[in-house]
CSV table of C-alpha atoms in Angstrom, one decimal:
chain,number,residue,atom,x,y,z
R,1,MET,CA,8.9,16.4,-15.7
R,2,ASP,CA,10.2,17.3,-12.3
R,3,LYS,CA,12.4,15.2,-10.0
R,4,LYS,CA,9.5,14.0,-7.9
R,5,ALA,CA,7.6,12.8,-10.9
R,6,LEU,CA,10.6,11.1,-12.3
R,7,VAL,CA,11.2,9.3,-9.1
R,8,ASN,CA,7.6,8.3,-8.9
R,9,LYS,CA,7.9,6.8,-12.4
R,10,SER,CA,10.9,4.8,-11.2
R,11,ILE,CA,9.0,3.6,-8.2
R,12,ASP,CA,6.1,2.4,-10.4
R,13,TYR,CA,8.6,0.4,-12.4
R,14,ILE,CA,10.1,-1.2,-9.3
R,15,LEU,CA,6.7,-2.0,-7.9
R,16,ALA,CA,5.7,-3.7,-11.2
R,17,HIS,CA,8.8,-5.9,-11.3
R,18,LEU,CA,9.4,-7.0,-7.7
R,19,GLU,CA,9.3,-10.6,-8.7
R,20,GLU,CA,12.0,-10.1,-11.2
R,21,PRO,CA,15.8,-9.4,-10.9
R,22,ILE,CA,16.0,-5.6,-10.7
R,23,SER,CA,19.3,-3.7,-11.0
R,24,ILE,CA,19.8,0.0,-10.4
R,25,GLU,CA,20.9,0.1,-14.1
R,26,ASN,CA,17.5,-1.3,-15.1
R,27,VAL,CA,15.6,1.4,-13.3
R,28,ALA,CA,17.9,4.3,-14.4
R,29,ASN,CA,17.5,3.1,-18.0
R,30,GLN,CA,13.7,3.6,-17.8
R,31,LEU,CA,14.4,7.3,-17.3
R,32,SER,CA,17.4,7.4,-19.7
R,33,PHE,CA,19.6,8.6,-16.9
R,34,SER,CA,23.1,7.5,-15.8
R,35,LYS,CA,23.2,5.3,-12.9
R,36,TYR,CA,25.2,7.9,-10.9
R,37,TYR,CA,22.7,10.8,-11.5
R,38,PHE,CA,19.6,8.6,-10.9
R,39,CYS,CA,20.9,7.4,-7.6
R,40,ARG,CA,21.6,11.0,-6.4
R,41,MET,CA,18.1,12.1,-7.5
R,42,PHE,CA,16.4,9.1,-5.9
R,43,LYS,CA,18.1,9.6,-2.6
R,44,GLU,CA,17.4,13.3,-2.7
R,45,VAL,CA,13.6,12.7,-3.2
R,46,THR,CA,13.1,9.6,-1.0
R,47,GLY,CA,15.8,9.8,1.6
R,48,GLU,CA,16.7,6.2,0.7
R,49,GLY,CA,19.1,4.5,-1.5
R,50,VAL,CA,17.8,2.7,-4.6
R,51,TYR,CA,19.3,-0.6,-3.7
R,52,SER,CA,18.0,-0.6,-0.2
R,53,PHE,CA,14.6,0.6,-1.4
R,54,ILE,CA,14.3,-2.4,-3.9
R,55,LYS,CA,15.5,-4.8,-1.2
R,56,ARG,CA,13.1,-3.6,1.4
R,57,LEU,CA,10.1,-3.7,-1.0
R,58,LYS,CA,10.9,-7.3,-1.9
R,59,VAL,CA,11.0,-8.3,1.7
R,60,GLU,CA,7.8,-6.3,2.5
R,61,GLN,CA,5.9,-7.8,-0.4
R,62,SER,CA,7.1,-11.3,0.6
R,63,ALA,CA,5.6,-10.6,4.1
R,64,ILE,CA,2.3,-9.7,2.5
R,65,ASP,CA,2.4,-13.0,0.5
R,66,LEU,CA,3.0,-14.9,3.8
R,67,LYS,CA,-0.1,-13.2,5.1
R,68,LEU,CA,-2.3,-13.8,2.1
R,69,GLN,CA,-1.1,-17.1,0.7
R,70,LYS,CA,-1.2,-19.2,3.9
R,71,ASP,CA,-0.8,-22.5,2.0
R,72,LYS,CA,2.1,-21.5,-0.1
R,73,ARG,CA,5.5,-22.9,0.9
R,74,ILE,CA,7.8,-20.3,2.5
R,75,THR,CA,10.6,-21.5,0.2
R,76,ASP,CA,8.5,-20.8,-2.9
R,77,ILE,CA,7.7,-17.3,-1.7
R,78,GLY,CA,11.4,-16.6,-1.2
R,79,LEU,CA,12.1,-17.9,-4.7
R,80,ASP,CA,9.4,-15.6,-6.1
R,81,TYR,CA,11.6,-12.6,-5.1
R,82,GLY,CA,14.9,-14.2,-6.2
R,83,TYR,CA,16.1,-15.6,-2.8
R,84,SER,CA,17.3,-19.1,-1.9
R,85,ALA,CA,15.8,-20.6,1.2
R,86,SER,CA,18.8,-19.7,3.4
R,87,ASN,CA,19.2,-16.2,2.0
R,88,TYR,CA,15.5,-15.4,2.3
R,89,SER,CA,15.4,-16.5,5.9
R,90,SER,CA,18.4,-14.5,6.8
R,91,LEU,CA,17.2,-11.4,5.0
R,92,PHE,CA,13.7,-11.6,6.4
R,93,LYS,CA,15.0,-12.0,10.0
R,94,GLU,CA,17.3,-9.0,9.5
R,95,HIS,CA,14.3,-6.8,8.7
R,96,TYR,CA,11.7,-8.2,11.1
R,97,GLN,CA,13.7,-9.9,13.8
R,98,LEU,CA,11.6,-13.0,13.1
R,99,SER,CA,12.1,-15.9,10.7
R,100,PRO,CA,9.5,-16.2,7.9
R,101,ASN,CA,8.0,-19.2,9.7
R,102,ASP,CA,7.7,-17.5,13.0
R,103,TYR,CA,6.2,-14.4,11.3
R,104,ARG,CA,3.6,-16.6,9.6
R,105,LYS,CA,2.8,-18.2,13.0
R,106,SER,CA,2.4,-14.7,14.6
R,107,LEU,CA,-0.4,-14.0,12.1
R,108,GLU,CA,-2.6,-16.6,13.8
R,109,ALA,CA,-3.1,-14.1,16.7
R,110,SER,CA,-6.5,-12.4,16.8
R,111,THR,CA,-5.0,-9.1,17.9
R,112,ILE,CA,-2.9,-6.4,16.2
R,113,SER,CA,-0.9,-3.3,17.2
R,114,ASN,CA,-2.4,0.0,15.8
R,115,PRO,CA,0.1,2.8,15.0
R,116,PHE,CA,-2.5,5.2,16.4
R,117,TYR,CA,-2.6,3.3,19.7
R,118,PRO,CA,1.0,1.9,20.0
R,119,GLN,CA,0.5,0.7,23.6
R,120,LYS,CA,-2.6,-1.2,22.9
R,121,GLN,CA,-3.4,-4.6,21.3
R,122,GLU,CA,-6.6,-4.4,19.3
R,123,VAL,CA,-8.9,-7.4,18.6
R,124,LEU,CA,-9.6,-8.1,14.9
R,125,ASP,CA,-13.1,-8.9,13.6
R,126,THR,CA,-13.9,-12.4,12.5
R,127,PHE,CA,-14.3,-13.7,8.9
R,128,GLU,CA,-18.1,-13.9,9.6
R,129,ASP,CA,-18.1,-10.3,10.7
R,130,TYR,CA,-16.6,-9.2,7.4
R,131,GLN,CA,-18.6,-11.6,5.3
R,132,LYS,CA,-21.9,-10.0,6.3
R,133,LYS,CA,-20.8,-6.6,4.9
R,134,VAL,CA,-18.4,-7.4,2.0
R,135,GLU,CA,-19.9,-6.9,-1.5
R,136,LEU,CA,-18.4,-7.5,-5.0
R,137,LYS,CA,-18.9,-4.6,-7.3
R,138,GLU,CA,-17.7,-3.5,-10.7
R,139,LEU,CA,-15.9,-0.1,-10.5
R,140,ASN,CA,-15.3,2.1,-13.5
R,141,ASP,CA,-11.8,3.6,-14.3
R,142,LEU,CA,-11.0,6.6,-12.2
R,143,ASN,CA,-9.1,9.6,-13.6
R,144,VAL,CA,-7.2,11.2,-10.7
R,145,ILE,CA,-4.6,13.7,-9.8
R,146,TYR,CA,-2.3,12.4,-7.1
R,147,GLU,CA,0.5,13.1,-4.6
R,148,ARG,CA,2.6,10.2,-3.5
R,149,MET,CA,3.2,9.9,0.2
R,150,LEU,CA,6.4,8.0,1.3
R,151,GLY,CA,6.2,8.0,5.1
R,152,ASN,CA,4.6,6.9,8.3
R,153,TYR,CA,0.9,5.6,8.0
R,154,ALA,CA,0.1,7.6,11.2
R,155,GLU,CA,0.9,10.8,9.3
R,156,LEU,CA,-1.8,10.1,6.7
R,157,LYS,CA,-4.3,12.5,8.2
R,158,SER,CA,-2.0,15.5,8.3
R,159,SER,CA,-0.8,14.7,4.7
R,160,TRP,CA,-4.4,14.8,3.6
R,161,SER,CA,-5.1,18.0,5.4
R,162,ALA,CA,-2.1,19.8,3.9
R,163,LEU,CA,-3.0,18.5,0.4
R,164,VAL,CA,-6.6,19.6,0.6
R,165,GLU,CA,-5.5,23.0,1.8
R,166,GLU,CA,-3.0,23.7,-1.0
R,167,ASN,CA,-5.2,22.5,-3.8
R,168,GLY,CA,-7.9,24.8,-5.1
R,169,TYR,CA,-9.6,22.3,-7.4
R,170,TYR,CA,-11.1,20.4,-4.6
R,171,ASP,CA,-14.9,20.9,-4.3
R,172,ASP,CA,-18.0,19.1,-3.2
R,173,THR,CA,-18.0,16.8,-6.2
R,174,THR,CA,-14.4,15.7,-5.6
R,175,VAL,CA,-13.8,12.1,-4.4
R,176,MET,CA,-10.8,11.5,-2.3
R,177,ILE,CA,-9.0,8.1,-2.8
R,178,GLU,CA,-6.0,6.4,-1.2
R,179,LYS,CA,-4.1,3.9,-3.3
R,180,PHE,CA,-1.9,1.7,-1.0
R,181,TYR,CA,1.0,-0.1,-2.6
R,182,ASN,CA,2.3,-1.8,0.6
R,183,ASP,CA,0.9,-2.9,3.9
R,184,PRO,CA,1.4,-0.4,6.7
R,185,ALA,CA,1.6,-3.3,9.2
R,186,VAL,CA,4.7,-4.7,7.5
R,187,ALA,CA,6.2,-1.5,6.2
R,188,ILE,CA,9.7,-1.3,7.7
R,189,ASP,CA,10.6,1.9,9.7
R,190,GLY,CA,7.3,3.5,8.7
R,191,HIS,CA,8.0,3.5,5.0
R,192,SER,CA,4.4,3.3,3.7
R,193,ILE,CA,3.8,4.0,-0.1
R,194,CYS,CA,0.4,5.6,-0.7
R,195,ASP,CA,-1.0,7.8,-3.5
R,196,LEU,CA,-3.4,10.5,-2.2
R,197,CYS,CA,-5.8,11.0,-5.1
R,198,PHE,CA,-8.6,13.4,-6.1
R,199,THR,CA,-11.0,12.6,-8.9
R,200,LEU,CA,-10.6,14.8,-12.0
R,201,ASN,CA,-13.4,16.5,-14.0
R,202,GLU,CA,-10.9,18.0,-16.4
R,203,GLU,CA,-7.3,17.5,-17.3
R,204,ILE,CA,-4.7,19.4,-15.2
R,205,LYS,CA,-1.4,19.2,-17.2
R,206,GLU,CA,1.0,20.5,-14.5
R,207,LYS,CA,0.1,17.9,-11.9
R,208,ASN,CA,0.7,14.1,-11.6
R,209,THR,CA,-2.3,12.3,-13.1
R,210,MET,CA,-3.1,8.7,-13.6
R,211,VAL,CA,-6.0,6.3,-14.2
R,212,ILE,CA,-6.9,3.9,-11.5
R,213,THR,CA,-8.1,0.7,-13.4
R,214,GLY,CA,-11.6,-0.4,-12.8
R,215,GLY,CA,-12.9,-4.0,-12.6
R,216,THR,CA,-14.1,-6.3,-9.9
R,217,TYR,CA,-13.5,-5.2,-6.3
R,218,ALA,CA,-14.4,-6.6,-3.0
R,219,ILE,CA,-15.8,-3.7,-1.0
R,220,TYR,CA,-16.2,-3.3,2.7
R,221,PRO,CA,-18.1,-0.2,3.8
R,222,TYR,CA,-16.7,1.5,6.9
R,223,LYS,CA,-18.2,4.2,9.2
R,224,GLY,CA,-16.3,5.4,12.2
R,225,GLN,CA,-13.2,7.2,13.6
R,226,ILE,CA,-10.1,7.7,11.4
R,227,GLU,CA,-7.9,6.0,14.0
R,228,ASP,CA,-9.8,2.8,13.7
R,229,ILE,CA,-9.4,2.4,9.9
R,230,PHE,CA,-6.2,0.6,10.4
R,231,ARG,CA,-7.6,-2.2,12.5
R,232,VAL,CA,-10.6,-2.8,10.3
R,233,MET,CA,-8.5,-2.7,7.1
R,234,GLN,CA,-6.0,-5.1,8.5
R,235,GLY,CA,-8.8,-7.6,9.2
R,236,PHE,CA,-10.1,-7.2,5.7
R,237,PHE,CA,-6.9,-8.2,4.2
R,238,ARG,CA,-5.6,-10.6,6.9
R,239,ILE,CA,-8.8,-12.3,7.9
R,240,TRP,CA,-11.4,-12.0,5.2
R,241,LEU,CA,-9.3,-12.2,2.0
R,242,PRO,CA,-7.2,-15.4,2.7
R,243,GLU,CA,-10.4,-17.2,3.9
R,244,SER,CA,-12.5,-16.1,1.0
R,245,SER,CA,-12.5,-17.8,-2.4
R,246,TYR,CA,-10.9,-14.7,-4.0
R,247,GLN,CA,-7.3,-13.6,-4.7
R,248,MET,CA,-5.9,-10.1,-5.3
R,249,ARG,CA,-5.5,-9.4,-9.1
R,250,GLU,CA,-3.4,-6.3,-8.4
R,251,LYS,CA,-0.8,-5.5,-5.7
R,252,TYR,CA,-2.7,-2.5,-4.3
R,253,GLY,CA,-5.8,-1.6,-2.3
R,254,LEU,CA,-8.0,1.4,-2.4
R,255,THR,CA,-9.8,3.5,0.2
R,256,ILE,CA,-12.6,5.6,-1.3
R,257,TYR,CA,-13.9,8.3,1.0
R,258,ARG,CA,-17.6,9.1,0.9
R,259,LYS,CA,-17.8,11.5,3.8
R,260,ILE,CA,-15.3,13.3,6.0
R,261,ASP,CA,-15.8,15.2,9.3
R,262,TRP,CA,-12.3,16.6,9.9
R,263,GLU,CA,-13.3,18.3,13.2
R,264,ASN,CA,-14.5,15.0,14.8
R,265,ASP,CA,-12.1,12.6,12.9
R,266,TYR,CA,-15.2,10.7,11.6
R,267,VAL,CA,-15.3,9.2,8.1
R,268,GLN,CA,-17.5,7.1,5.8
R,269,LEU,CA,-15.6,5.2,3.2
R,270,ASP,CA,-15.3,2.0,1.1
R,271,MET,CA,-12.2,-0.3,1.5
R,272,CYS,CA,-11.6,-1.9,-1.9
R,273,ILE,CA,-9.6,-4.9,-2.9
R,274,PRO,CA,-9.2,-5.8,-6.6
R,275,VAL,CA,-10.0,-9.4,-6.8
R,276,GLU,CA,-10.5,-12.3,-9.2
């Protein structure tokens, strides 16, 4: 297993244990490495120290909880990630320049900043707009090959283009899927975590593979420009999900592409939230 695959494994462990105390030793032990060697390898692959990575993800996930769990007390959200009320408020403000309470209030706005149009505030659709199109569907498990992107959401298109170009197993039957582990709107300094996935018809041993678990998903079909996906997806998570009767059963979202016109930046896709 190469360094990137090993670091991906460590990130998977961190993501699965964000609501627990996580030490660098805990993570290094998962790979049977010394703390020193693991820290060097992690920094080499991600450009970020292990401790700062864990701390950042805890704060970012708490920001998502503030968005999705509107009735949950801020103190309780902080406690979920191991922080006292005062420590949580200070840490959150250090990252976002807003207190958790002010951040939650800011979510009441009906506009959002789009990384593709940084000078423009875009209006989000209403709950009723989403409700007309959202369907609940049962999805099967998906066997995929994937490349993990750690970077700016706005670079997603170029990352896909490079990945498609370098992989010869892509054909007309291949389905392209994005698996998001954090919210680009709250990712600090553009640190989005997203797996770019291709469905597999046969096993490819030398590549990173995984199974995306099936089950019940809330699905919103989208047709339009690539640059507008961000706005629509933010509304799906920020407007529709908290006001619906459903909760996320996993801490990720999927984008399943049905049609892509690279030349005109036009796509047809399904935005999928695992719900219960």
